[in-house]
PDB file of C-alpha atoms in Angstrom:
ATOM      1  CA  MET A 646      35.278   6.280 -30.807  1.00 96.00           C
ATOM      2  CA  ARG A 647      32.651   8.715 -31.847  1.00 96.00           C
ATOM      3  CA  ALA A 648      31.020   8.675 -35.249  1.00 97.00           C
ATOM      4  CA  VAL A 649      28.687  11.270 -36.688  1.00 97.00           C
ATOM      5  CA  ILE A 650      26.850   9.452 -39.469  1.00 98.00           C
ATOM      6  CA  GLN A 651      24.999  11.496 -42.038  1.00 98.00           C
ATOM      7  CA  ARG A 652      22.696   9.918 -44.585  1.00 98.00           C
ATOM      8  CA  VAL A 653      23.491  11.634 -47.861  1.00 98.00           C
ATOM      9  CA  THR A 654      22.380  11.762 -51.463  1.00 98.00           C
ATOM     10  CA  SER A 655      26.009  12.629 -52.266  1.00 98.00           C
ATOM     11  CA  GLY A 656      29.215  13.809 -50.681  1.00 98.00           C
ATOM     12  CA  ALA A 657      32.684  14.918 -51.716  1.00 98.00           C
ATOM     13  CA  ILE A 658      35.999  15.799 -50.123  1.00 97.00           C
ATOM     14  CA  ALA A 659      38.748  18.093 -51.357  1.00 97.00           C
ATOM     15  CA  ILE A 660      42.211  19.031 -50.137  1.00 95.00           C
ATOM     16  CA  ASP A 661      43.854  22.197 -51.456  1.00 94.00           C
ATOM     17  CA  LYS A 662      40.925  22.611 -53.894  1.00 93.00           C
ATOM     18  CA  LYS A 663      41.646  19.192 -55.426  1.00 96.00           C
ATOM     19  CA  GLU A 664      38.895  16.605 -55.172  1.00 96.00           C
ATOM     20  CA  ARG A 665      40.035  13.505 -53.322  1.00 95.00           C
ATOM     21  CA  GLY A 666      36.818  11.502 -53.232  1.00 96.00           C
ATOM     22  CA  ARG A 667      33.144  11.585 -54.141  1.00 97.00           C
ATOM     23  CA  ILE A 668      30.218   9.337 -53.269  1.00 98.00           C
ATOM     24  CA  GLY A 669      26.601   8.983 -54.252  1.00 98.00           C
ATOM     25  CA  GLN A 670      23.889   7.757 -51.900  1.00 98.00           C
ATOM     26  CA  GLY A 671      25.222   6.499 -48.584  1.00 98.00           C
ATOM     27  CA  PHE A 672      26.962   7.855 -45.503  1.00 98.00           C
ATOM     28  CA  VAL A 673      29.414  10.618 -44.795  1.00 98.00           C
ATOM     29  CA  ILE A 674      30.987   9.587 -41.487  1.00 98.00           C
ATOM     30  CA  LEU A 675      33.006  11.916 -39.286  1.00 97.00           C
ATOM     31  CA  LEU A 676      35.148   9.769 -36.966  1.00 97.00           C
ATOM     32  CA  GLY A 677      36.783  10.850 -33.713  1.00 96.00           C
ATOM     33  CA  ILE A 678      39.249   8.578 -31.949  1.00 96.00           C
ATOM     34  CA  ALA A 679      40.088   8.641 -28.219  1.00 95.00           C
ATOM     35  CA  PRO A 680      43.300   7.369 -26.588  1.00 95.00           C
ATOM     36  CA  SER A 681      41.451   4.433 -24.983  1.00 95.00           C
ATOM     37  CA  ASP A 682      39.935   3.162 -28.267  1.00 96.00           C
ATOM     38  CA  THR A 683      40.789  -0.331 -29.481  1.00 96.00           C
ATOM     39  CA  ASP A 684      39.926  -2.813 -32.222  1.00 97.00           C
ATOM     40  CA  ALA A 685      36.811  -3.716 -30.186  1.00 97.00           C
ATOM     41  CA  ASP A 686      35.504  -0.174 -30.708  1.00 97.00           C
ATOM     42  CA  ILE A 687      36.052  -0.536 -34.460  1.00 98.00           C
ATOM     43  CA  ASP A 688      34.238  -3.880 -34.527  1.00 97.00           C
ATOM     44  CA  TRP A 689      31.240  -2.484 -32.659  1.00 98.00           C
ATOM     45  CA  LEU A 690      31.001   0.638 -34.840  1.00 98.00           C
ATOM     46  CA  VAL A 691      31.347  -1.247 -38.122  1.00 98.00           C
ATOM     47  CA  LYS A 692      28.584  -3.683 -37.137  1.00 97.00           C
ATOM     48  CA  LYS A 693      26.307  -0.789 -36.165  1.00 97.00           C
ATOM     49  CA  ILE A 694      27.088   1.310 -39.228  1.00 98.00           C
ATOM     50  CA  SER A 695      26.663  -1.514 -41.731  1.00 97.00           C
ATOM     51  CA  ALA A 696      23.339  -2.616 -40.205  1.00 96.00           C
ATOM     52  CA  LEU A 697      21.879   0.820 -39.396  1.00 97.00           C
ATOM     53  CA  ARG A 698      18.445   0.907 -41.029  1.00 97.00           C
ATOM     54  CA  VAL A 699      18.009   4.543 -42.027  1.00 98.00           C
ATOM     55  CA  PHE A 700      17.319   4.296 -45.764  1.00 98.00           C
ATOM     56  CA  ASP A 701      13.770   4.297 -47.103  1.00 97.00           C
ATOM     57  CA  ASP A 702      12.089   1.110 -48.277  1.00 97.00           C
ATOM     58  CA  ALA A 703       9.389   0.968 -50.975  1.00 96.00           C
ATOM     59  CA  GLU A 704       6.826   2.323 -48.474  1.00 97.00           C
ATOM     60  CA  GLY A 705       9.018   5.276 -47.521  1.00 94.00           C
ATOM     61  CA  LYS A 706       9.919   3.897 -44.079  1.00 96.00           C
ATOM     62  CA  MET A 707      13.489   3.927 -42.802  1.00 96.00           C
ATOM     63  CA  ASN A 708      13.932   0.183 -42.997  1.00 97.00           C
ATOM     64  CA  LEU A 709      16.991  -0.468 -45.193  1.00 98.00           C
ATOM     65  CA  SER A 710      20.705  -0.549 -44.345  1.00 98.00           C
ATOM     66  CA  ILE A 711      23.591   0.797 -46.387  1.00 98.00           C
ATOM     67  CA  GLN A 712      24.263  -2.792 -47.447  1.00 97.00           C
ATOM     68  CA  ASP A 713      20.666  -3.205 -48.631  1.00 97.00           C
ATOM     69  CA  ILE A 714      20.951  -0.192 -50.937  1.00 97.00           C
ATOM     70  CA  THR A 715      24.597  -0.906 -51.927  1.00 97.00           C
ATOM     71  CA  GLY A 716      25.422   2.585 -50.681  1.00 98.00           C
ATOM     72  CA  GLU A 717      28.783   4.269 -50.456  1.00 98.00           C
ATOM     73  CA  ILE A 718      30.804   5.687 -47.554  1.00 98.00           C
ATOM     74  CA  LEU A 719      33.011   8.734 -47.212  1.00 98.00           C
ATOM     75  CA  LEU A 720      34.998   8.456 -43.948  1.00 98.00           C
ATOM     76  CA  VAL A 721      36.683  11.553 -42.509  1.00 96.00           C
ATOM     77  CA  SER A 722      38.912  11.730 -39.426  1.00 93.00           C
ATOM     78  CA  GLN A 723      37.620  14.419 -37.066  1.00 89.00           C
ATOM     79  CA  PHE A 724      39.560  14.889 -33.824  1.00 88.00           C
ATOM     80  CA  THR A 725      37.301  17.817 -32.915  1.00 83.00           C
ATOM     81  CA  LEU A 726      34.553  15.340 -31.982  1.00 87.00           C
ATOM     82  CA  PHE A 727      36.457  15.052 -28.683  1.00 84.00           C
ATOM     83  CA  ALA A 728      36.598  18.795 -28.078  1.00 81.00           C
ATOM     84  CA  SER A 729      35.972  20.040 -24.565  1.00 80.00           C
ATOM     85  CA  SER A 730      34.792  23.575 -23.917  1.00 82.00           C
ATOM     86  CA  LYS A 731      34.460  23.108 -20.163  1.00 80.00           C
ATOM     87  CA  LYS A 732      36.955  25.884 -19.439  1.00 82.00           C
ATOM     88  CA  GLY A 733      36.422  29.093 -21.366  1.00 80.00           C
ATOM     89  CA  ASN A 734      35.564  29.432 -25.023  1.00 84.00           C
ATOM     90  CA  ARG A 735      38.613  27.926 -26.694  1.00 80.00           C
ATOM     91  CA  PRO A 736      38.115  24.168 -27.041  1.00 80.00           C
ATOM     92  CA  SER A 737      40.650  21.728 -25.689  1.00 78.00           C
ATOM     93  CA  PHE A 738      41.399  18.599 -27.681  1.00 84.00           C
ATOM     94  CA  ASN A 739      43.154  16.699 -24.879  1.00 79.00           C
ATOM     95  CA  PHE A 740      40.564  13.915 -25.093  1.00 84.00           C
ATOM     96  CA  ALA A 741      41.407  13.143 -28.734  1.00 85.00           C
ATOM     97  CA  ALA A 742      43.962  10.435 -29.443  1.00 88.00           C
ATOM     98  CA  ASP A 743      47.482  11.339 -30.449  1.00 90.00           C
ATOM     99  CA  PRO A 744      48.169  10.596 -34.137  1.00 92.00           C
ATOM    100  CA  SER A 745      50.440   7.690 -33.128  1.00 94.00           C
ATOM    101  CA  ILE A 746      47.322   5.964 -31.747  1.00 94.00           C
ATOM    102  CA  ALA A 747      44.668   7.446 -34.019  1.00 95.00           C
ATOM    103  CA  ILE A 748      46.213   6.845 -37.445  1.00 95.00           C
ATOM    104  CA  PRO A 749      46.521   3.037 -37.112  1.00 97.00           C
ATOM    105  CA  LEU A 750      42.954   2.839 -35.761  1.00 97.00           C
ATOM    106  CA  TYR A 751      41.661   5.075 -38.557  1.00 97.00           C
ATOM    107  CA  GLU A 752      43.346   2.830 -41.129  1.00 97.00           C
ATOM    108  CA  LYS A 753      41.855  -0.278 -39.474  1.00 98.00           C
ATOM    109  CA  MET A 754      38.434   1.378 -39.569  1.00 97.00           C
ATOM    110  CA  ILE A 755      38.820   1.971 -43.312  1.00 98.00           C
ATOM    111  CA  SER A 756      39.711  -1.688 -43.887  1.00 98.00           C
ATOM    112  CA  ALA A 757      36.890  -2.944 -41.671  1.00 98.00           C
ATOM    113  CA  LEU A 758      34.270  -0.805 -43.451  1.00 98.00           C
ATOM    114  CA  GLU A 759      35.556  -1.895 -46.860  1.00 98.00           C
ATOM    115  CA  LYS A 760      35.331  -5.525 -45.782  1.00 97.00           C
ATOM    116  CA  ALA A 761      31.798  -5.052 -44.414  1.00 96.00           C
ATOM    117  CA  LEU A 762      30.599  -3.311 -47.599  1.00 96.00           C
ATOM    118  CA  GLY A 763      32.579  -5.509 -49.964  1.00 96.00           C
ATOM    119  CA  LYS A 764      33.991  -2.499 -51.821  1.00 96.00           C
ATOM    120  CA  PRO A 765      36.365   0.433 -51.345  1.00 97.00           C
ATOM    121  CA  ILE A 766      35.255   3.488 -49.408  1.00 97.00           C
ATOM    122  CA  GLN A 767      36.327   7.093 -49.946  1.00 97.00           C
ATOM    123  CA  THR A 768      38.406   8.854 -47.289  1.00 96.00           C
ATOM    124  CA  GLY A 769      40.026  12.085 -46.345  1.00 91.00           C
ATOM    125  CA  VAL A 770      43.663  12.410 -45.302  1.00 93.00           C
ATOM    126  CA  PHE A 771      44.326  12.163 -41.584  1.00 90.00           C
ATOM    127  CA  GLY A 772      45.285  15.564 -40.181  1.00 87.00           C
ATOM    128  CA  ALA A 773      44.777  17.473 -43.441  1.00 91.00           C
ATOM    129  CA  ASN A 774      42.690  20.613 -43.812  1.00 94.00           C
ATOM    130  CA  MET A 775      39.763  19.295 -45.845  1.00 95.00           C
ATOM    131  CA  GLN A 776      36.671  20.778 -47.431  1.00 96.00           C
ATOM    132  CA  ILE A 777      33.699  18.461 -47.229  1.00 96.00           C
ATOM    133  CA  GLU A 778      30.558  18.733 -49.321  1.00 96.00           C
ATOM    134  CA  ILE A 779      27.612  17.003 -47.699  1.00 97.00           C
ATOM    135  CA  HIS A 780      24.139  16.726 -49.189  1.00 97.00           C
ATOM    136  CA  ASN A 781      22.383  15.431 -46.083  1.00 96.00           C
ATOM    137  CA  ASP A 782      19.243  13.489 -46.948  1.00 96.00           C
ATOM    138  CA  GLY A 783      16.322  13.977 -44.604  1.00 93.00           C
ATOM    139  CA  PRO A 784      18.223  15.350 -42.759  1.00 94.00           C
ATOM    140  CA  VAL A 785      19.277  12.161 -41.019  1.00 97.00           C
ATOM    141  CA  THR A 786      22.256  12.446 -38.664  1.00 97.00           C
ATOM    142  CA  ILE A 787      23.093   9.766 -36.093  1.00 97.00           C
ATOM    143  CA  LEU A 788      25.718   9.976 -33.348  1.00 97.00           C
ATOM    144  CA  LEU A 789      27.338   6.733 -32.212  1.00 96.00           C
ATOM    145  CA  ASP A 790      29.784   6.479 -29.317  1.00 94.00           C
ATOM    146  CA  SER A 791      31.494   3.114 -28.815  1.00 95.00           C
ATOM    147  CA  LYS A 792      31.893   3.808 -25.084  1.00 89.00           C
ATOM    148  CA  VAL A 793      28.197   4.621 -24.564  1.00 89.00           C
ATOM    149  CA  ARG A 794      26.742   2.065 -27.018  1.00 82.00           C
ATOM    150  CA  GLU A 795      23.206   3.411 -27.174  1.00 77.00           C
TER     151      GLU A 795
END
């Protein structure tokens, strides 16, 4: 799994010009799922995301986690995170999981993040054409890959 985590002051998601979700301070997370991903990848990512210290403390240092600030999460499925442009200029998405694999893992990720935060998170709709409003704070953008684990 790959997650692009953006620290935001706010974020929103719309489908067909209708707002589906909105958050205040927290993370907008774009999540890509590969065919080899499992529950272990979810567990690792959720632990990292919930403990990631990228929010400012009283001294202005990135020292607080999303849990510390009681922040919010907007999670968006993003199969294009597994795009390959090795051949030519038109990306291939062969490394992204088929929806039969990805949808159950996406739904488990939602549940795991809600459990870790102790509250509901906002989401997009898997496979939908979505418009995402991101007010990146910093900017702070972190890439996590459950297979690389750096």
